[in-house]
Amino acid sequence: MDPREKCDATGPPRSRKGKSRANRPRRGTRAESPQPQNDGEAQEGGQDPQTPKPPRLPKRQTALLLGFCGTGCSGMQIQPNLRTIEGVLFEALVRAGAVSQDNADDPVKVNLGRAARTDAGVHAAGNLVSMKLITAVPGIKDWVGHVNSFLPPEIRVWGKVRVQNSFNARTSCDSRKYTYFFPTYLLLPPKPDTALANVLKSASSTAQTQDISPQSTSRPFWDAPPATYEDDLARKRTWRVGSDAVEALRATAKKYEGTHNFHNFTVGREFSDRSNQRHMLSIEVSDPAVYGDTEWISVLFHGQSFMFHQVCRSIRKMMSALVLSCRTGTPSQIIDELYGPRMVMVPKMPALGLLLEYPIFETYNKRVGAHSEKLDQSDVDYRPGIDFEIHRNSIDEFKQRYIYDNMRNTEDQCGVFDAWIRYVDSYEGNDLLYLNPRGIIPAAAVIKKGVRRSAPFREKKRFDITSLTDIKQEGPATLEEAGEDENDEECLTKGKLEEMEG
């Protein structure tokens, strides 16, 4: 029997289901072989039983403020046999001596938690993980710089904060800020004679309503002679959005503010599920800005308890409803309709434009501030607040080099957003009929549980790609050929959804 297992008169310990754990392998995510050590680093465990162990170093509940470019990683959270942000970070902390060798095989042992999850390839200018760490490594004066020396340049620790022992990175987080960037040419109306344009025009004529084209100033764009999609894309990049269209975008975005039922912007939850009720604090639409040949615009989402299921997918759906309604001239009241009980298909915008700005811990900061205001910073009970803004210069420099440049270069070379909007415009079913001049969801667009639709809109995994590296690995035809359909109606338990929240 494993000597680590306790035993009494009843035999080896058993799980809740009554199964013996005597021969169960030790839990862990790391290899059994010892990891390479740096000279002079103090480590525990991983030694010959005859060799005395080094003294145990004190561990403190610590919050790490970090930023990362998600390219090449399968999301934020540690997963077996996959490269993830937490996996790379945890490995660096072990090598730096901030996690002892006794705890190096399982992050659960140090209570690893995160403020926000991100999908594969999604970036973060700021995120926070918390765990019990050795914050006084012998011989190391610059702890943060020491840890960063074991990290790749696209993952940076901005700072560490000693937090209360009861601190929970997810539940202590009051709100989160996300930014979505996209080229303004997505606001051009559907190209005439495309499947979507014809379907919406036919539905509009049947309803005896006005034409669906959103902006009279945009119609001449499609009056040019027929051209290849490469020529169309080149012209799109020289197109500049009008102030009226930007104001329409802002007015529609305001519909997201406040408390609403966001069931149509997630997966696996019914309208009646109370957890769909979420509060958006503010939405800010920036002024357009030109980078290279392309004009870009950004939308900043500040959400309380942000949000549900996988937040990255939810924001991509919210952005899709925002952009598609504006480009088709659909009234902003369609957003109110989407909060209602009828279920519809809302596509996801490309993952390329999404960025986690940082999580916010206002309530926690007030609590520790009240406790620490009369204490000296050297006091053992002093707890500072969590503030990403003190690292603003480093964060902005990192964002420009590793995030913004990556987004723009990928779009410039591959036209990801153009491929997505052309794919949407090629759809000829009924799922998008809520994009109409009445701003009302028609019966033909409603999805009924258990009822098969004749031509459902299919998501494509290729629009989850966030870098040139991913496209090169998938092959040059990645954005032009139909990829594998993504099943967005996967079966998810309530417990799993809660774990994925944020």
Short mmCIF file of C-alpha atoms in Angstrom, two decimals:
data_model
loop_
_atom_site.label_atom_id
_atom_site.label_comp_id
_atom_site.label_asym_id
_atom_site.label_seq_id
_atom_site.Cartn_x
_atom_site.Cartn_y
_atom_site.Cartn_z
CA MET A 1 0.00 0.00 0.00
CA ASP A 2 1.17 3.51 -0.74
CA PRO A 3 2.84 4.77 2.47
CA ARG A 4 1.18 8.13 1.95
CA GLU A 5 -2.25 6.54 2.42
CA LYS A 6 -3.54 6.31 5.97
CA CYS A 7 -4.94 2.99 7.16
CA ASP A 8 -7.04 1.96 10.13
CA ALA A 9 -8.77 -1.18 11.35
CA THR A 10 -11.25 -1.04 8.48
CA GLY A 11 -8.49 -1.27 5.86
CA PRO A 12 -7.28 1.20 3.22
CA PRO A 13 -9.16 4.51 2.87
CA ARG A 14 -12.04 4.51 0.46
CA SER A 15 -13.58 7.08 -1.83
CA ARG A 16 -17.13 8.39 -1.39
CA LYS A 17 -18.32 5.67 -3.74
CA GLY A 18 -16.75 3.01 -1.53
CA LYS A 19 -13.86 2.11 -3.85
CA SER A 20 -10.45 1.51 -2.31
CA ARG A 21 -7.75 4.09 -3.02
CA ALA A 22 -4.93 1.82 -1.90
CA ASN A 23 -3.55 1.14 -5.37
CA ARG A 24 -4.65 4.38 -6.97
CA PRO A 25 -1.72 6.35 -8.49
CA ARG A 26 -0.76 9.61 -6.87
CA ARG A 27 -2.60 12.57 -8.32
CA GLY A 28 -0.45 14.83 -10.41
CA THR A 29 -0.02 16.45 -13.81
CA ARG A 30 3.75 16.49 -14.08
CA ALA A 31 6.22 13.81 -15.10
CA GLU A 32 7.70 11.55 -12.44
CA SER A 33 11.25 12.32 -13.54
CA PRO A 34 12.98 15.13 -11.63
CA GLN A 35 12.90 18.52 -13.29
CA PRO A 36 16.11 20.45 -14.10
CA GLN A 37 17.27 22.72 -11.33
CA ASN A 38 19.26 25.93 -11.42
CA ASP A 39 22.37 26.12 -9.28
CA GLY A 40 21.72 27.77 -5.98
CA GLU A 41 17.95 27.25 -6.06
CA ALA A 42 16.37 25.94 -2.89
CA GLN A 43 14.05 23.04 -3.59
CA GLU A 44 12.28 20.39 -1.57
CA GLY A 45 11.74 16.74 -2.38
CA GLY A 46 12.85 14.88 -5.49
CA GLN A 47 16.01 13.68 -3.69
CA ASP A 48 17.51 10.38 -2.64
CA PRO A 49 15.96 9.19 0.64
CA GLN A 50 19.47 9.11 2.14
CA THR A 51 20.05 12.78 1.32
CA PRO A 52 18.73 15.25 3.89
CA LYS A 53 16.00 17.48 2.50
CA PRO A 54 16.60 21.22 2.42
CA PRO A 55 14.65 23.26 4.95
CA ARG A 56 11.02 23.96 4.12
CA LEU A 57 10.47 27.51 2.95
CA PRO A 58 7.34 29.41 4.02
CA LYS A 59 4.51 29.66 1.50
CA ARG A 60 2.16 32.62 1.24
CA GLN A 61 -1.20 33.00 -0.48
CA THR A 62 -0.21 35.19 -3.43
CA ALA A 63 -1.92 36.79 -6.41
CA LEU A 64 0.11 36.99 -9.61
CA LEU A 65 -0.78 39.72 -12.11
CA LEU A 66 0.19 38.57 -15.59
CA GLY A 67 -0.36 39.19 -19.29
CA PHE A 68 0.01 36.86 -22.24
CA CYS A 69 -0.33 36.34 -25.95
CA GLY A 70 -2.45 33.21 -26.24
CA THR A 71 -0.98 32.09 -29.58
CA GLY A 72 0.19 28.49 -29.43
CA CYS A 73 -1.64 27.72 -26.17
CA SER A 74 -4.80 25.67 -25.67
CA GLY A 75 -6.40 28.28 -23.45
CA MET A 76 -5.71 29.51 -19.93
CA GLN A 77 -6.44 26.54 -17.66
CA ILE A 78 -4.06 23.61 -17.21
CA GLN A 79 -4.96 20.56 -19.30
CA PRO A 80 -3.09 17.24 -19.45
CA ASN A 81 -0.71 16.89 -22.39
CA LEU A 82 -1.55 20.35 -23.78
CA ARG A 83 0.40 23.60 -23.70
CA THR A 84 -1.61 26.15 -21.71
CA ILE A 85 -0.86 29.50 -20.08
CA GLU A 86 -1.16 28.09 -16.56
CA GLY A 87 0.91 25.05 -17.49
CA VAL A 88 3.80 27.18 -18.76
CA LEU A 89 3.49 29.51 -15.75
CA PHE A 90 3.41 26.69 -13.21
CA GLU A 91 6.48 25.08 -14.78
CA ALA A 92 8.33 28.40 -14.56
CA LEU A 93 7.36 28.83 -10.90
CA VAL A 94 8.70 25.36 -10.11
CA ARG A 95 11.98 26.04 -11.89
CA ALA A 96 12.27 29.42 -10.19
CA GLY A 97 11.89 27.85 -6.76
CA ALA A 98 8.54 29.54 -6.04
CA VAL A 99 6.84 26.11 -5.91
CA SER A 100 8.56 23.33 -4.01
CA GLN A 101 9.34 19.98 -5.61
CA ASP A 102 6.94 18.36 -3.15
CA ASN A 103 4.12 20.30 -4.81
CA ALA A 104 5.50 20.29 -8.35
CA ASP A 105 3.41 17.36 -9.56
CA ASP A 106 -0.02 18.88 -8.92
CA PRO A 107 -1.13 22.57 -9.00
CA VAL A 108 -4.10 21.66 -6.78
CA LYS A 109 -1.67 21.30 -3.90
CA VAL A 110 -0.91 25.03 -4.02
CA ASN A 111 -4.57 26.01 -4.51
CA LEU A 112 -4.13 27.32 -8.04
CA GLY A 113 -7.06 29.49 -9.14
CA ARG A 114 -7.73 32.06 -11.85
CA ALA A 115 -9.83 35.20 -12.18
CA ALA A 116 -10.83 34.57 -15.81
CA ARG A 117 -10.61 31.72 -18.29
CA THR A 118 -9.67 32.33 -21.91
CA ASP A 119 -10.19 30.10 -24.93
CA ALA A 120 -7.39 28.71 -27.05
CA GLY A 121 -5.39 31.49 -28.69
CA VAL A 122 -7.17 34.34 -26.88
CA HIS A 123 -4.92 37.03 -25.40
CA ALA A 124 -4.92 38.90 -22.10
CA ALA A 125 -3.23 42.17 -21.25
CA GLY A 126 -4.06 41.36 -17.64
CA ASN A 127 -5.25 38.31 -15.79
CA LEU A 128 -4.75 37.01 -12.25
CA VAL A 129 -3.90 33.64 -10.78
CA SER A 130 -3.61 32.92 -7.08
CA MET A 131 -1.79 30.15 -5.21
CA LYS A 132 0.46 29.44 -2.25
CA LEU A 133 3.96 30.43 -3.30
CA ILE A 134 7.43 30.71 -1.87
CA THR A 135 7.85 34.47 -2.19
CA ALA A 136 11.28 34.67 -0.55
CA VAL A 137 13.58 32.54 -2.69
CA PRO A 138 17.10 32.46 -1.17
CA GLY A 139 19.56 34.62 -3.09
CA ILE A 140 16.88 36.28 -5.24
CA LYS A 141 16.15 39.99 -4.79
CA ASP A 142 13.93 40.59 -7.86
CA TRP A 143 11.35 37.81 -7.49
CA VAL A 144 9.21 38.89 -10.46
CA GLY A 145 12.21 39.29 -12.75
CA HIS A 146 13.50 35.91 -11.62
CA VAL A 147 10.20 34.17 -12.51
CA ASN A 148 10.00 36.01 -15.85
CA SER A 149 13.47 34.69 -16.74
CA PHE A 150 11.92 31.20 -16.93
CA LEU A 151 8.94 32.35 -19.05
CA PRO A 152 8.77 32.90 -22.81
CA PRO A 153 8.56 36.61 -23.75
CA GLU A 154 4.89 36.30 -24.75
CA ILE A 155 3.95 35.51 -21.12
CA ARG A 156 4.85 38.14 -18.50
CA VAL A 157 4.26 38.44 -14.77
CA TRP A 158 3.59 42.10 -13.97
CA GLY A 159 3.72 41.78 -10.21
CA LYS A 160 2.78 39.75 -7.13
CA VAL A 161 0.46 40.72 -4.28
CA ARG A 162 0.24 39.08 -0.87
CA VAL A 163 -3.47 38.37 -0.40
CA GLN A 164 -5.65 37.09 2.41
CA ASN A 165 -5.65 33.34 2.96
CA SER A 166 -9.35 33.23 2.10
CA PHE A 167 -8.78 34.96 -1.26
CA ASN A 168 -10.42 33.23 -4.24
CA ALA A 169 -9.35 34.56 -7.63
CA ARG A 170 -12.70 33.90 -9.31
CA THR A 171 -15.24 34.71 -6.61
CA SER A 172 -13.31 37.73 -5.31
CA CYS A 173 -13.41 39.28 -8.78
CA ASP A 174 -16.17 41.93 -9.12
CA SER A 175 -15.99 42.50 -12.86
CA ARG A 176 -13.85 42.04 -15.94
CA LYS A 177 -13.03 44.15 -18.97
CA TYR A 178 -12.74 42.72 -22.46
CA THR A 179 -11.97 44.50 -25.73
CA TYR A 180 -12.95 43.37 -29.21
CA PHE A 181 -11.21 44.83 -32.30
CA PHE A 182 -12.54 44.49 -35.82
CA PRO A 183 -12.09 46.15 -39.24
CA THR A 184 -14.81 48.70 -39.98
CA TYR A 185 -15.45 47.19 -43.41
CA LEU A 186 -17.57 44.58 -41.63
CA LEU A 187 -20.21 47.31 -41.37
CA LEU A 188 -20.65 47.36 -45.15
CA PRO A 189 -24.08 45.95 -46.13
CA PRO A 190 -24.23 42.43 -47.57
CA LYS A 191 -22.98 42.25 -51.14
CA PRO A 192 -25.93 42.23 -53.58
CA ASP A 193 -26.94 38.82 -54.92
CA THR A 194 -25.27 36.95 -52.09
CA ALA A 195 -27.44 34.31 -50.44
CA LEU A 196 -28.01 36.34 -47.27
CA ALA A 197 -28.85 39.51 -49.18
CA ASN A 198 -31.40 37.64 -51.28
CA VAL A 199 -32.97 35.88 -48.27
CA LEU A 200 -33.32 39.09 -46.30
CA LYS A 201 -34.61 40.99 -49.32
CA SER A 202 -37.21 38.31 -49.98
CA ALA A 203 -38.32 38.32 -46.34
CA SER A 204 -38.45 42.11 -46.35
CA SER A 205 -40.60 42.15 -49.50
CA THR A 206 -42.95 39.54 -48.08
CA ALA A 207 -43.43 41.66 -44.98
CA GLN A 208 -44.01 44.73 -47.20
CA THR A 209 -41.33 46.73 -45.42
CA GLN A 210 -38.54 48.97 -46.57
CA ASP A 211 -35.26 47.77 -48.09
CA ILE A 212 -32.80 46.28 -45.62
CA SER A 213 -29.65 48.12 -46.71
CA PRO A 214 -28.35 49.96 -43.64
CA GLN A 215 -26.48 52.98 -44.92
CA SER A 216 -27.26 54.85 -48.12
CA THR A 217 -23.67 56.10 -48.15
CA SER A 218 -22.45 52.47 -48.33
CA ARG A 219 -24.55 51.32 -51.29
CA PRO A 220 -22.26 52.80 -53.97
CA PHE A 221 -19.46 50.56 -52.71
CA TRP A 222 -21.07 47.58 -54.42
CA ASP A 223 -21.80 49.49 -57.65
CA ALA A 224 -18.29 48.69 -58.90
CA PRO A 225 -17.86 46.07 -61.67
CA PRO A 226 -17.75 42.42 -60.57
CA ALA A 227 -14.39 41.49 -59.09
CA THR A 228 -12.60 38.65 -57.32
CA TYR A 229 -12.81 38.43 -53.56
CA GLU A 230 -9.14 39.56 -53.38
CA ASP A 231 -10.05 42.74 -55.26
CA ASP A 232 -13.11 43.25 -53.08
CA LEU A 233 -10.98 42.87 -49.96
CA ALA A 234 -8.44 45.39 -51.20
CA ARG A 235 -11.26 47.89 -51.76
CA LYS A 236 -12.81 47.11 -48.38
CA ARG A 237 -9.56 48.00 -46.66
CA THR A 238 -9.55 51.44 -48.23
CA TRP A 239 -13.19 52.06 -47.26
CA ARG A 240 -13.84 54.34 -44.28
CA VAL A 241 -16.92 54.16 -42.07
CA GLY A 242 -19.16 57.23 -41.73
CA SER A 243 -19.96 58.96 -38.47
CA ASP A 244 -23.64 57.98 -38.76
CA ALA A 245 -22.73 54.29 -38.83
CA VAL A 246 -20.47 54.68 -35.80
CA GLU A 247 -23.24 56.40 -33.86
CA ALA A 248 -25.67 53.63 -34.85
CA LEU A 249 -23.12 51.11 -33.56
CA ARG A 250 -22.86 52.98 -30.25
CA ALA A 251 -26.62 53.24 -29.87
CA THR A 252 -27.07 49.51 -30.43
CA ALA A 253 -24.18 48.65 -28.10
CA LYS A 254 -25.89 50.60 -25.30
CA LYS A 255 -28.65 48.00 -25.41
CA TYR A 256 -26.25 45.58 -23.71
CA GLU A 257 -25.87 47.77 -20.61
CA GLY A 258 -27.84 46.86 -17.50
CA THR A 259 -29.23 43.53 -16.29
CA HIS A 260 -30.63 41.20 -18.95
CA ASN A 261 -31.22 37.55 -19.76
CA PHE A 262 -28.28 36.63 -22.01
CA HIS A 263 -29.39 33.07 -22.81
CA ASN A 264 -29.08 33.65 -26.57
CA PHE A 265 -25.42 34.59 -26.14
CA THR A 266 -24.29 31.37 -24.50
CA VAL A 267 -24.77 27.62 -24.89
CA GLY A 268 -26.45 24.97 -22.81
CA ARG A 269 -28.76 27.10 -20.67
CA GLU A 270 -32.49 27.54 -20.93
CA PHE A 271 -34.26 30.91 -20.81
CA SER A 272 -35.64 30.04 -17.36
CA ASP A 273 -32.18 29.51 -15.87
CA ARG A 274 -31.70 32.35 -13.38
CA SER A 275 -27.95 32.33 -13.96
CA ASN A 276 -28.59 33.92 -17.37
CA GLN A 277 -29.36 37.19 -15.61
CA ARG A 278 -26.12 39.15 -15.84
CA HIS A 279 -25.21 42.80 -15.44
CA MET A 280 -23.20 44.79 -17.97
CA LEU A 281 -21.74 47.91 -16.38
CA SER A 282 -20.73 49.75 -19.54
CA ILE A 283 -20.01 49.41 -23.26
CA GLU A 284 -17.64 51.85 -24.98
CA VAL A 285 -17.19 52.09 -28.75
CA SER A 286 -13.99 53.84 -29.77
CA ASP A 287 -13.46 56.23 -32.64
CA PRO A 288 -12.18 54.46 -35.78
CA ALA A 289 -8.40 54.41 -36.32
CA VAL A 290 -6.38 53.45 -39.39
CA TYR A 291 -3.46 51.02 -39.12
CA GLY A 292 -1.71 50.29 -42.38
CA ASP A 293 -4.42 50.20 -45.04
CA THR A 294 -7.25 49.03 -42.76
CA GLU A 295 -9.52 51.05 -40.50
CA TRP A 296 -10.23 49.41 -37.13
CA ILE A 297 -12.68 50.04 -34.32
CA SER A 298 -12.77 48.63 -30.78
CA VAL A 299 -15.59 47.86 -28.35
CA LEU A 300 -14.82 47.71 -24.61
CA PHE A 301 -17.10 45.47 -22.52
CA HIS A 302 -17.13 45.98 -18.75
CA GLY A 303 -19.21 43.22 -17.20
CA GLN A 304 -20.06 42.35 -13.63
CA SER A 305 -19.84 38.62 -12.90
CA PHE A 306 -18.68 38.32 -16.49
CA MET A 307 -20.33 36.17 -17.82
CA PHE A 308 -21.32 32.55 -18.27
CA HIS A 309 -20.25 29.36 -20.00
CA GLN A 310 -17.13 30.44 -21.89
CA VAL A 311 -17.00 34.22 -21.72
CA CYS A 312 -14.95 34.40 -24.93
CA ARG A 313 -17.77 32.77 -26.91
CA SER A 314 -20.38 34.99 -25.28
CA ILE A 315 -18.61 38.22 -26.24
CA ARG A 316 -18.06 36.94 -29.77
CA LYS A 317 -21.82 36.32 -30.03
CA MET A 318 -22.64 39.75 -28.61
CA MET A 319 -20.29 41.34 -31.13
CA SER A 320 -21.85 39.35 -33.96
CA ALA A 321 -25.37 40.51 -33.08
CA LEU A 322 -24.08 44.08 -32.83
CA VAL A 323 -22.23 44.10 -36.17
CA LEU A 324 -24.76 42.07 -38.17
CA SER A 325 -27.71 44.18 -37.03
CA CYS A 326 -25.92 47.43 -37.87
CA ARG A 327 -24.76 46.29 -41.32
CA THR A 328 -28.29 45.13 -42.27
CA GLY A 329 -30.12 48.17 -40.93
CA THR A 330 -31.88 46.13 -38.25
CA PRO A 331 -33.23 48.41 -35.48
CA SER A 332 -31.41 48.27 -32.16
CA GLN A 333 -34.54 46.85 -30.51
CA ILE A 334 -33.52 43.44 -31.90
CA ILE A 335 -31.11 43.22 -28.93
CA ASP A 336 -34.11 43.55 -26.59
CA GLU A 337 -35.80 40.78 -28.55
CA LEU A 338 -32.79 38.52 -28.03
CA TYR A 339 -33.28 38.81 -24.26
CA GLY A 340 -36.76 37.30 -24.64
CA PRO A 341 -37.74 33.61 -24.37
CA ARG A 342 -37.39 32.76 -28.06
CA MET A 343 -34.13 31.00 -28.91
CA VAL A 344 -32.25 31.93 -32.08
CA MET A 345 -28.89 31.23 -33.65
CA VAL A 346 -26.35 34.02 -33.06
CA PRO A 347 -23.04 33.29 -34.85
CA LYS A 348 -19.70 33.98 -33.20
CA MET A 349 -17.37 36.66 -34.52
CA PRO A 350 -13.77 35.50 -35.17
CA ALA A 351 -11.70 34.86 -32.05
CA LEU A 352 -8.89 36.95 -33.53
CA GLY A 353 -10.29 40.27 -32.29
CA LEU A 354 -10.81 39.36 -28.61
CA LEU A 355 -8.64 40.57 -25.73
CA LEU A 356 -9.08 40.32 -21.95
CA GLU A 357 -8.02 43.70 -20.55
CA TYR A 358 -7.99 42.77 -16.85
CA PRO A 359 -10.17 41.67 -13.92
CA ILE A 360 -11.23 44.13 -11.22
CA PHE A 361 -11.27 43.49 -7.44
CA GLU A 362 -12.96 46.61 -6.07
CA THR A 363 -14.76 44.94 -3.14
CA TYR A 364 -11.66 43.03 -2.05
CA ASN A 365 -9.53 46.18 -2.30
CA LYS A 366 -11.97 48.10 -0.08
CA ARG A 367 -11.95 45.33 2.49
CA VAL A 368 -8.18 44.99 2.76
CA GLY A 369 -7.78 48.76 2.50
CA ALA A 370 -9.93 49.27 5.58
CA HIS A 371 -7.92 46.61 7.40
CA SER A 372 -4.47 47.83 6.32
CA GLU A 373 -4.89 51.62 6.38
CA LYS A 374 -3.50 51.87 9.92
CA LEU A 375 -0.70 49.35 9.35
CA ASP A 376 2.80 49.92 8.07
CA GLN A 377 3.63 48.17 4.80
CA SER A 378 6.27 46.15 6.65
CA ASP A 379 3.65 44.76 9.05
CA VAL A 380 3.05 41.03 8.65
CA ASP A 381 -0.72 41.62 8.49
CA TYR A 382 -0.57 44.34 5.83
CA ARG A 383 -2.34 43.45 2.56
CA PRO A 384 -2.07 45.75 -0.48
CA GLY A 385 -4.85 46.15 -3.03
CA ILE A 386 -4.83 44.56 -6.49
CA ASP A 387 -4.20 47.18 -9.16
CA PHE A 388 -3.18 46.51 -12.76
CA GLU A 389 -2.91 50.22 -13.55
CA ILE A 390 0.38 50.60 -11.68
CA HIS A 391 1.86 48.43 -14.43
CA ARG A 392 0.22 50.43 -17.23
CA ASN A 393 3.41 51.33 -19.15
CA SER A 394 4.64 47.74 -19.24
CA ILE A 395 1.18 46.43 -20.16
CA ASP A 396 0.72 48.91 -23.03
CA GLU A 397 4.14 48.12 -24.47
CA PHE A 398 3.39 44.40 -24.26
CA LYS A 399 -0.05 44.80 -25.85
CA GLN A 400 1.38 46.68 -28.80
CA ARG A 401 4.19 44.21 -29.47
CA TYR A 402 2.61 40.84 -28.76
CA ILE A 403 -1.14 41.36 -29.16
CA TYR A 404 -2.11 44.26 -31.44
CA ASP A 405 0.65 43.61 -33.97
CA ASN A 406 -0.28 39.92 -34.04
CA MET A 407 -3.96 40.72 -34.69
CA ARG A 408 -3.27 43.19 -37.47
CA ASN A 409 -0.59 41.11 -39.17
CA THR A 410 -2.83 38.05 -39.18
CA GLU A 411 -5.72 40.03 -40.67
CA ASP A 412 -3.47 41.77 -43.21
CA GLN A 413 -2.03 38.51 -44.49
CA CYS A 414 -5.04 36.23 -44.20
CA GLY A 415 -8.21 38.35 -44.25
CA VAL A 416 -9.81 36.42 -41.40
CA PHE A 417 -12.63 38.93 -40.87
CA ASP A 418 -13.35 39.11 -44.60
CA ALA A 419 -13.53 35.31 -44.79
CA TRP A 420 -15.98 35.29 -41.87
CA ILE A 421 -18.33 37.93 -43.30
CA ARG A 422 -18.32 36.22 -46.70
CA TYR A 423 -19.20 32.95 -44.98
CA VAL A 424 -22.11 34.64 -43.19
CA ASP A 425 -23.29 36.21 -46.45
CA SER A 426 -23.28 32.78 -48.12
CA TYR A 427 -25.91 31.46 -45.70
CA GLU A 428 -29.34 30.96 -47.29
CA GLY A 429 -31.39 29.44 -44.48
CA ASN A 430 -33.84 31.01 -42.02
CA ASP A 431 -31.67 31.26 -38.90
CA LEU A 432 -30.70 34.90 -39.52
CA LEU A 433 -34.13 36.23 -40.47
CA TYR A 434 -34.22 38.27 -37.26
CA LEU A 435 -31.96 40.69 -39.16
CA ASN A 436 -34.87 42.66 -40.58
CA PRO A 437 -36.12 46.27 -40.65
CA ARG A 438 -38.84 45.53 -38.09
CA GLY A 439 -36.38 44.41 -35.40
CA ILE A 440 -38.63 41.48 -34.45
CA ILE A 441 -37.74 37.78 -34.37
CA PRO A 442 -39.95 35.99 -36.92
CA ALA A 443 -41.28 32.50 -36.23
CA ALA A 444 -39.12 31.03 -39.02
CA ALA A 445 -35.92 32.03 -37.16
CA VAL A 446 -36.92 30.53 -33.80
CA ILE A 447 -35.06 27.39 -32.70
CA LYS A 448 -37.26 24.84 -30.93
CA LYS A 449 -35.68 22.19 -28.77
CA GLY A 450 -35.96 18.77 -30.37
CA VAL A 451 -37.16 20.17 -33.72
CA ARG A 452 -34.76 19.67 -36.62
CA ARG A 453 -34.12 22.71 -38.85
CA SER A 454 -33.86 22.28 -42.59
CA ALA A 455 -30.78 24.46 -43.15
CA PRO A 456 -29.19 25.38 -39.80
CA PHE A 457 -26.33 27.88 -39.67
CA ARG A 458 -23.09 26.00 -38.96
CA GLU A 459 -20.21 27.46 -37.00
CA LYS A 460 -16.73 26.80 -38.38
CA LYS A 461 -13.72 26.07 -36.22
CA ARG A 462 -11.47 27.90 -38.62
CA PHE A 463 -12.74 31.20 -37.21
CA ASP A 464 -11.32 30.26 -33.82
CA ILE A 465 -7.83 30.74 -35.29
CA THR A 466 -5.94 33.67 -33.78
CA SER A 467 -2.51 33.68 -35.40
CA LEU A 468 -0.49 33.09 -38.55
CA THR A 469 1.12 30.12 -36.80
CA ASP A 470 -2.25 28.39 -36.46
CA ILE A 471 -3.10 29.05 -40.11
CA LYS A 472 0.25 27.68 -41.31
CA GLN A 473 -0.27 24.54 -39.23
CA GLU A 474 -3.77 24.04 -40.65
CA GLY A 475 -2.67 24.67 -44.23
CA PRO A 476 -3.13 27.52 -46.72
CA ALA A 477 -6.75 26.63 -47.46
CA THR A 478 -7.85 26.97 -43.85
CA LEU A 479 -9.91 30.12 -44.36
CA GLU A 480 -11.23 29.27 -47.81
CA GLU A 481 -12.43 25.71 -47.44
CA ALA A 482 -15.23 24.51 -45.21
CA GLY A 483 -13.77 23.22 -41.98
CA GLU A 484 -15.27 20.82 -39.50
CA ASP A 485 -18.59 21.95 -38.09
CA GLU A 486 -18.46 22.92 -34.47
CA ASN A 487 -21.17 21.47 -32.29
CA ASP A 488 -22.35 24.41 -30.20
CA GLU A 489 -25.19 22.37 -28.75
CA GLU A 490 -22.93 20.17 -26.66
CA CYS A 491 -24.32 18.68 -23.47
CA LEU A 492 -22.98 20.58 -20.48
CA THR A 493 -23.85 19.98 -16.86
CA LYS A 494 -24.68 22.90 -14.61
CA GLY A 495 -21.60 22.19 -12.52
CA LYS A 496 -19.35 22.32 -15.58
CA LEU A 497 -20.94 25.56 -16.73
CA GLU A 498 -20.33 27.14 -13.34
CA GLU A 499 -16.71 26.03 -13.42
CA MET A 500 -16.30 27.60 -16.87
CA GLU A 501 -17.88 30.88 -15.76
CA GLY A 502 -15.75 33.97 -16.12
#
